[in-house]
Coordinates of C-alpha atoms in Angstrom, one line a residue:
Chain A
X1 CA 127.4 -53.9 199.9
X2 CA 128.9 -53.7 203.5
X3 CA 126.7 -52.0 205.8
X4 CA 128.6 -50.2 208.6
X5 CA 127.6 -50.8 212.6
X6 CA 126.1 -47.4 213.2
X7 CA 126.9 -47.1 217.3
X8 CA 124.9 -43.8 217.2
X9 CA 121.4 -45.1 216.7
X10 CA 121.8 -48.0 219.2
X11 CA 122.6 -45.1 221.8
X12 CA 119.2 -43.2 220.9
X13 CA 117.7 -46.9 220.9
X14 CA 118.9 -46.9 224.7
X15 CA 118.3 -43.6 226.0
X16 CA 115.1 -44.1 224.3
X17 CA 114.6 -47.4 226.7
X18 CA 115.4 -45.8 229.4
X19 CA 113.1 -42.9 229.1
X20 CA 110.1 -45.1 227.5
X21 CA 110.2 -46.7 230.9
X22 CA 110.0 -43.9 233.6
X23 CA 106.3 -43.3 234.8
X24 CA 106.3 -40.1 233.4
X25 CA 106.3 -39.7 229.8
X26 CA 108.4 -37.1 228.0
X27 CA 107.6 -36.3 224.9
X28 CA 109.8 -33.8 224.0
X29 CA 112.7 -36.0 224.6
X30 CA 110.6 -39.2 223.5
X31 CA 110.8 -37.6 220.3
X32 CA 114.9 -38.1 220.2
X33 CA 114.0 -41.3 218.2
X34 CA 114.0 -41.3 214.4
X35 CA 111.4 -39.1 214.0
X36 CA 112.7 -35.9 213.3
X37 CA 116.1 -36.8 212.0
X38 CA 116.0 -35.7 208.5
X39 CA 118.5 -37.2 205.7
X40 CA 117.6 -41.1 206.1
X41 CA 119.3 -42.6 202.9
X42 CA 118.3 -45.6 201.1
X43 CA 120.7 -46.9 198.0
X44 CA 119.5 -49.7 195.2
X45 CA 121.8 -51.2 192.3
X46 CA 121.0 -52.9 189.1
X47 CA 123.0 -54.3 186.5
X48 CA 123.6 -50.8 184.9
X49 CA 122.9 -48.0 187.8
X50 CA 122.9 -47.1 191.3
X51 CA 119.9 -45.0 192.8
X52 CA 120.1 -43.0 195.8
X53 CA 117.3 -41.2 197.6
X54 CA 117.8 -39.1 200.9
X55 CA 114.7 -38.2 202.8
X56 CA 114.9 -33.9 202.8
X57 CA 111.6 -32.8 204.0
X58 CA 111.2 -28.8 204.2
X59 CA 114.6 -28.6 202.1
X60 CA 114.2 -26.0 199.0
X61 CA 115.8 -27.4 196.3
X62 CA 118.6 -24.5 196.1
X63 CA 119.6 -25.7 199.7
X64 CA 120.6 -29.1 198.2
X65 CA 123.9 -29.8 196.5
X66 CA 125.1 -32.8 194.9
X67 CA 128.5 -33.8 193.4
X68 CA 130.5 -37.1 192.3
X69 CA 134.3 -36.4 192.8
X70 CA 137.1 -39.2 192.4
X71 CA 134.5 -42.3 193.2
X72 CA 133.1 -40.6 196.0
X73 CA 129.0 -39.1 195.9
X74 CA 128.6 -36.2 198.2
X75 CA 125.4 -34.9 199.1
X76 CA 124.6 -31.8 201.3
X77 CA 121.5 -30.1 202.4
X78 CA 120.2 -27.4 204.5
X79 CA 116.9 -27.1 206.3
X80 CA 115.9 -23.9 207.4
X81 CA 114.1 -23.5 210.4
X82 CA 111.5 -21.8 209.5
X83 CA 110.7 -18.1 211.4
X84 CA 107.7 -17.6 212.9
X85 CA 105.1 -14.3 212.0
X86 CA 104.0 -11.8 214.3
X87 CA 102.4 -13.2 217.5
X88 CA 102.8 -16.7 215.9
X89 CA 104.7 -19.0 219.4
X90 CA 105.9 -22.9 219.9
X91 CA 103.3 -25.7 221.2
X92 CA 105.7 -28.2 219.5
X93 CA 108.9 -28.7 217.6
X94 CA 110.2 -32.2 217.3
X95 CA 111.6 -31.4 213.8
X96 CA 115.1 -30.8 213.4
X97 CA 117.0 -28.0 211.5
X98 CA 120.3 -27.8 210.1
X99 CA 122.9 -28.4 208.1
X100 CA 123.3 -32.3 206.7
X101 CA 126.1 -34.1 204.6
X102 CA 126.6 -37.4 203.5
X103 CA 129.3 -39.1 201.3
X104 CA 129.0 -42.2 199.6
X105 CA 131.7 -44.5 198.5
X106 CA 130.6 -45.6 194.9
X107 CA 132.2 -49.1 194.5
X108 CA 132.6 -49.0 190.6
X109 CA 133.3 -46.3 188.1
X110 CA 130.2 -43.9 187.4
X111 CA 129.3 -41.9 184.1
X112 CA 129.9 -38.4 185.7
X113 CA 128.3 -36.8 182.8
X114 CA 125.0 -38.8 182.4
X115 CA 124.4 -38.5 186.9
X116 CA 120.8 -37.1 187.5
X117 CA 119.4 -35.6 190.3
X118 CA 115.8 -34.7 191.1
X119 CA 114.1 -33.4 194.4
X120 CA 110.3 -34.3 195.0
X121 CA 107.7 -34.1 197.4
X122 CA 110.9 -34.2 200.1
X123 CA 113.1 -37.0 198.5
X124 CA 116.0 -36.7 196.6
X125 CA 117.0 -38.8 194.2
X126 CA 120.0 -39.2 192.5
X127 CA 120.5 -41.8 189.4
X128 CA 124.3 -42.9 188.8
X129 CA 124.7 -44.6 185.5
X130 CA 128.0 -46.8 185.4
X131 CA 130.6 -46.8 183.6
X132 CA 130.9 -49.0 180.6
X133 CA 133.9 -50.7 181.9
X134 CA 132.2 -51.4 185.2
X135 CA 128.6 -52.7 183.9
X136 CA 128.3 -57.0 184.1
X137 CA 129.1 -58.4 180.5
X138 CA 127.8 -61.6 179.2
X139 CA 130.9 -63.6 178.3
X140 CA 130.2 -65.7 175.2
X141 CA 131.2 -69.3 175.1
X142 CA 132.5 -70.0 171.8
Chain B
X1 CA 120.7 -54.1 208.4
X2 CA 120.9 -57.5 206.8
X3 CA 119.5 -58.4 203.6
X4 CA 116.3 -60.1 204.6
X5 CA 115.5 -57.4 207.1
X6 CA 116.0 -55.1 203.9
X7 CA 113.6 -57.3 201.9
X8 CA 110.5 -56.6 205.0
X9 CA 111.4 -52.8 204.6
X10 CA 107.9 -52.9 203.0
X11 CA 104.4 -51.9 204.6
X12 CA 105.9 -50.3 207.8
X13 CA 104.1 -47.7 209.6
X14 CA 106.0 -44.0 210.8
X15 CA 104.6 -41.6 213.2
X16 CA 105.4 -38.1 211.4
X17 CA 107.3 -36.2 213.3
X18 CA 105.3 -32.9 214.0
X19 CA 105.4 -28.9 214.7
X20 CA 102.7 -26.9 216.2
X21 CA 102.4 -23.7 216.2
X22 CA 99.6 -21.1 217.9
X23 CA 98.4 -18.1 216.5
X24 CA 95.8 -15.5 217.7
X25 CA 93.0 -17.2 215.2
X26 CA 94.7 -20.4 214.2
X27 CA 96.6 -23.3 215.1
X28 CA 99.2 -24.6 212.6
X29 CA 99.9 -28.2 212.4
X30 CA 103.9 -29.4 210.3
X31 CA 104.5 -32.9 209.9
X32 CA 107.4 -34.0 207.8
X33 CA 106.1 -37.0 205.3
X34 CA 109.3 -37.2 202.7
X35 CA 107.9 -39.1 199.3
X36 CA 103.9 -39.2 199.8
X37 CA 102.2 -38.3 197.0
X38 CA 99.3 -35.6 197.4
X39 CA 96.5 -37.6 196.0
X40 CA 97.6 -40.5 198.8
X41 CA 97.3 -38.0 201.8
X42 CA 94.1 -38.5 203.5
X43 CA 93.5 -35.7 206.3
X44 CA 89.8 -36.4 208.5
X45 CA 88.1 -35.0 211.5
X46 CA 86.3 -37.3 213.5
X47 CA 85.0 -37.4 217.0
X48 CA 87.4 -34.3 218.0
X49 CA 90.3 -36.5 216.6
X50 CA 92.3 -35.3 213.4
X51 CA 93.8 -38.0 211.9
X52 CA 96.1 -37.6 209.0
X53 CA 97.6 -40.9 207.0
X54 CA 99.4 -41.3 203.8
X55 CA 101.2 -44.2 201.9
X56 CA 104.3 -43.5 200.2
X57 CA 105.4 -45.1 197.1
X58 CA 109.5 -45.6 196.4
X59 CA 110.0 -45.7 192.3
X60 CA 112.2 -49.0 192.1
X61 CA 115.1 -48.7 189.3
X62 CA 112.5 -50.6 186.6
X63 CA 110.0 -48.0 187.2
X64 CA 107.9 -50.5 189.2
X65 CA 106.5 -48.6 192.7
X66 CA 105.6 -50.4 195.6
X67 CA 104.5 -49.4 198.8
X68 CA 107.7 -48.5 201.2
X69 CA 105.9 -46.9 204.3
X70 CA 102.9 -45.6 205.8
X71 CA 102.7 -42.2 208.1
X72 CA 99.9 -42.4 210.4
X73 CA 99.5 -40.2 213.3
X74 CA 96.5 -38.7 215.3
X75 CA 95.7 -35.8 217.6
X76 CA 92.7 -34.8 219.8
X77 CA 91.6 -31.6 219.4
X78 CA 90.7 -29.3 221.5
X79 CA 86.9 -27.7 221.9
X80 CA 88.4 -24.3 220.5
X81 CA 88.2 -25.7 216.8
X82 CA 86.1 -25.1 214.2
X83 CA 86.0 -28.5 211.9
X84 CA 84.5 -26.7 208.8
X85 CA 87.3 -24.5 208.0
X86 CA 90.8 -26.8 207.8
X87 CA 93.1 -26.1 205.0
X88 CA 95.8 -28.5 204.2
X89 CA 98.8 -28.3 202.3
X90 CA 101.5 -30.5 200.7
X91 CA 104.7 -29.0 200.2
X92 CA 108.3 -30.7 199.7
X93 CA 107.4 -33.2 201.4
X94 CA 105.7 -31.3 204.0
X95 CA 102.3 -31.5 205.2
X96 CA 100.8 -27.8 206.5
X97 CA 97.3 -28.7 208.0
X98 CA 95.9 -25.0 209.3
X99 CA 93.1 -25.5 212.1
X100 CA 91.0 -22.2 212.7
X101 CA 90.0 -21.7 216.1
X102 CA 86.3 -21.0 216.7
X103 CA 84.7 -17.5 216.4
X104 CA 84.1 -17.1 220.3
X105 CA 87.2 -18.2 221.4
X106 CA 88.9 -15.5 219.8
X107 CA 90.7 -12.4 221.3
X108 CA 88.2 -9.7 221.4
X109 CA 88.9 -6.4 221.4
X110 CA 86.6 -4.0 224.0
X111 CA 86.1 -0.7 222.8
X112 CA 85.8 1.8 225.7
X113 CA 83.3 4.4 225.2

C-alpha cells in the first residue's frame, strides 16, 4: 500500500521546532502538534478483509457517517464543542472541534453488503470484507 | 511511514491532549484518550500531582490485542483541592476527571444584617 508524503505534518513538525526552541515556552501553540488533532487513521489487510479505525474522541455516534461508494470508503464525523454551564470559563482548550472527512481508496472489490461499522470508547472501526473475486486463491497444481 | 517504522508502532507513549475548565466549586479536567479501555485507566493523586495513565489495546484482524500506545500525562495541583472527593469518568473515548476545590476556598456569600 502506497503511503502518500503528507507535507502538512512536516510543516507543524517545523513550526513546532521553531517554537520548542524560543526561551519562552508557549503552550497554547506548543500544543499545534498532534495532540489535539482528532481523526488519526490506521488501516490493516488480511487475506480476506480490510480494517480501518479512525481515532473520534468526544464524537456521538450519530455524528459519524460511513459509506463505501464505487471503490471508494468515505468516513465523516463531527465533534461538537461542547458548551460550557453557567459561570463554568476556559483555563485550557488544546482540543480541537469540528467537522472531519476522510476517503479511502479501497484497492480491490469490497462486499458492500457484509461492511461493519462500530464506534467504541472513541475509535471507529470499520471491517470491509472482500469480494470473492478479489480474495488470494490457492491455485492447485495438478 | 515505511513498513518497519509501522512494525515499532508498538509501546509508544502520547501526552493526552487536555481541557480545563473552572467552576465556582470545581475544576474540570477533559483529556481525549481514543481506544483505552476503562478497567486500564489508572487516575492517582500523589504529592499534589495528578497523574492519569492508560494503555490502549488495538484488536488486530485475528482477534489477537496487543498493546498499540500508552497516554501518560501529569499535572500539579494547586493547594485549593480537596484529594478525597475526585470523580472520574470514561466516555467515548473521553476521560472527565472532576477536582472539587476545598471547602474554604469557596465563594462565600456574606449576609448583611
Amino acid at each position: 500500500m502506497v503511503v502518500r508524503f503528507q507535507p502538512v505534518s512536516h510543516f507543524f513538525n517545523e513550526i513546532d521546532s521553531i517554537i520548542n526552541s524560543t526561551a519562552v515556552p508557549f503552550p497554547f501553540i506548543n500544543s499545534i502538534n498532534r495532540a489535539g488533532r482528532f481523526g488519526g487513521v490506521s488501516v490493516k489487510e488480511s487475506g480476506d478483509q480490510v480494517q480501518v479505525c479512525v481515532e473520534l474522541p468526544g464524537v456521538a455516534k450519530q455524528d459519524v457517517n460511513v459509506s463505501v461508494n464505487d471503490g471508494i470508503l468515505t468516513i465523516s464525523a463531527e465533534r461538537r464543542e461542547p458548551e460550557l454551564k453557567g459561570e463554568e470559563q476556559w483555563i485550557r482548550n488544546e482540543i480541537t472541534y469540528g467537522k472531519f472527512e476522510r476517503t479511502i481508496d479501497l484497492p480491490f472489490s469490497v462486499d458492500v453488503e457484509k461492511v461493519s461499522a462500530e464506534h467504541e470508547n472513541g475509535i471507529l472501526q470499520v471491517i470491509l470484507p472482500k469480494h470473492e473475486n478479489a480474495k488470494p486463491k490457492q491455485i492447485s497444481i495438478r | 511511514m515505511t513498513k518497519e517504522t509501522l512494525e515499532k508502532k508498538q509501546n509508544y507513549t502520547i501526552v493526552p491532549a487536555v481541557n480545563i475548565t473552572e467552576t465556582a466549586k470545581s475544576y474540570i479536567v477533559s483529556l481525549d484518550m481514543p481506544g483505552a479501555l476503562k478497567e486500564n485507566i489508572k487516575a492517582n493523586i500523589e504529592n499534589n500531582t495528578l497523574f492519569i495513565s492508560a494503555d490502549t489495546v488495538e484488536n488486530s484482524l485475528h482477534g489477537v490485542s496487543d498493546v498499540a500506545k500508552q497516554y501518560r500525562r501529569e499535572f500539579s495541583l494547586a493547594n485549593d483541592i480537596e484529594a478525597n472527593t475526585v470523580e472520574a469518568r470514561y466516555e467515548l473515548g473521553v476521560l472527565t476527571v472532576t477536582l472539587n476545590k476545598k471547602e474554604q476556598f469557596l465563594p462565600k456569600q456574606i449576609t448583611i444584617k
